[in-house]
């Protein structure tokens, strides 16, 4: 995908994670590369030829699932495709966010435009028109098992193309016919194969997992910053970040994480103040082993990104149209690319990283409020007893860390047969991806509380300063949240710190430091 000012040119099969991050973060006009249209047209022509020939072909002139043996007359093929969408629109729950829906639509456009799905250019162009008009189909979050494609949620996406149901425009719900009319978009009538091509595929599972991935990247950056700030607040040692320690182990994420920690804490006056005469020999693991834990999370997040990027560029509907059949004829082949097991595994492992980032941050909060470990005032407040300080803020962090442990249980190990046992093993990838948002918000609160606690600890060391990087973060926080001098309504402070984590503000001025994460 190539960026042109405020537009994107999509080359099917060639998206990068940077492209996907940009689409997730903000809308921009989408243009499909001109070279995609001939292959789309050829694939649609192959379907029309199959219909004209009259041979039974799954999803083109047959029923679906266990009804695949039922032959459908040609005059009912349009009705078959429309009925497919209406009957499969059975989602429930809250609507997916615009950011996730943008990713779904983008990946579906890219998949169909590769020319293996048998849809007309009209279908791809209509999806692009909806996307560019900011018409986001109202897609309920629940109702997919991540196999046979994300059938229910993708059916809700397709409803908007038919002018049925609701959509969201500028954050407001409105009827699809009204939104299409205002944008000058004509509802489509689906031809043979097109409904199935639109609702088969892993785009919803993958979009949810990508959303979790991009949240995890922000959490990783923020937690490395707050972990470094906690190190100085507790007057910990930077010796465990020595490059030689990590080189002899050889884990690439750990080596990179240690390098980042060294840069984050470099030139700290607080650290310089206790280089000599410090009676402590070793810090607790939550300080000392940050490169080992966060480096492992870094590696895991990188592996997940590679899997999800492959899936974002993939063709995952069924059946597929290949132009290299016997005697040069198009051939329709039934397979199972709609099975989202790679996405399920990726989302499950990503859940481990999100949970561990929060778990380690919670331990550092516990350390900071414990005067016997941190050397700071009990519960990080003057006049403890009269003031409870950070006592119950830590309880909130502990509650969320515990909740994440339950949410981190793998979804991919579960399977319930569907479609009268025709679809007898499913991935549960959609839930695997969907629960990542809850986990990420939990961890963002934990890291936000650590930010507040560590900044409080730094204030108790004044006039000594921490490193330049960390002083800037401290200053950003104090612009929004004052020093906690006595008990006050604490929830707004926590929400402000959480939003700083979610918005990437803790690393905004040192993006070059974190650039290797995305190499």
XYZ file of C-alpha atoms in Angstrom, residues 216-232 241 253-265 286-287 290-299 301 357-358 360-361 364 443 447 450-451 454 469-470 473 501 506-507 510 513-514 517-518:
65
model
C 0.118 -4.533 22.917
C 2.820 -2.549 21.144
C 1.746 0.606 22.971
C 1.575 -1.256 26.275
C 5.072 -2.667 25.763
C 6.522 0.789 25.114
C 4.677 2.369 28.031
C 5.564 -0.388 30.494
C 9.246 -0.166 29.599
C 9.099 3.561 30.353
C 7.239 3.101 33.647
C 9.502 0.192 34.584
C 12.543 2.394 34.092
C 10.874 5.154 36.103
C 10.114 2.676 38.898
C 13.754 1.582 38.898
C 14.851 5.137 39.703
C 21.038 -3.999 31.983
C 14.304 -9.541 22.365
C 16.118 -9.520 25.691
C 19.215 -7.952 24.138
C 17.104 -5.243 22.502
C 15.069 -4.597 25.654
C 18.213 -4.198 27.766
C 19.532 -1.680 25.245
C 16.306 0.323 25.536
C 16.418 0.285 29.338
C 20.013 1.513 29.284
C 18.964 4.428 27.097
C 15.893 5.194 29.189
C 17.826 5.526 32.460
C 10.399 -7.014 38.940
C 13.210 -4.462 38.580
C 12.802 -6.472 33.169
C 14.890 -7.157 30.031
C 14.295 -10.893 30.369
C 10.512 -10.606 30.756
C 9.844 -7.673 28.470
C 12.300 -9.001 25.919
C 10.373 -12.264 25.784
C 7.169 -10.268 25.322
C 8.867 -8.272 22.580
C 9.845 -11.453 20.717
C 4.692 -9.718 19.828
C 3.275 -6.849 30.864
C 0.549 -6.063 33.383
C 5.201 -7.344 36.053
C 3.970 -3.754 36.383
C 6.556 -3.014 40.741
C -3.050 -3.678 31.506
C 0.698 0.549 33.787
C 2.579 2.370 37.969
C 3.223 5.649 36.158
C 6.765 5.852 40.056
C 13.864 10.817 28.908
C 12.106 10.030 32.170
C 7.551 11.713 30.957
C -0.629 4.814 28.071
C 4.905 7.961 27.262
C 7.047 7.194 24.228
C 11.571 9.111 22.075
C 14.419 4.684 20.868
C 11.554 2.271 20.197
C 10.569 -2.762 17.783
C 9.120 -2.268 14.316
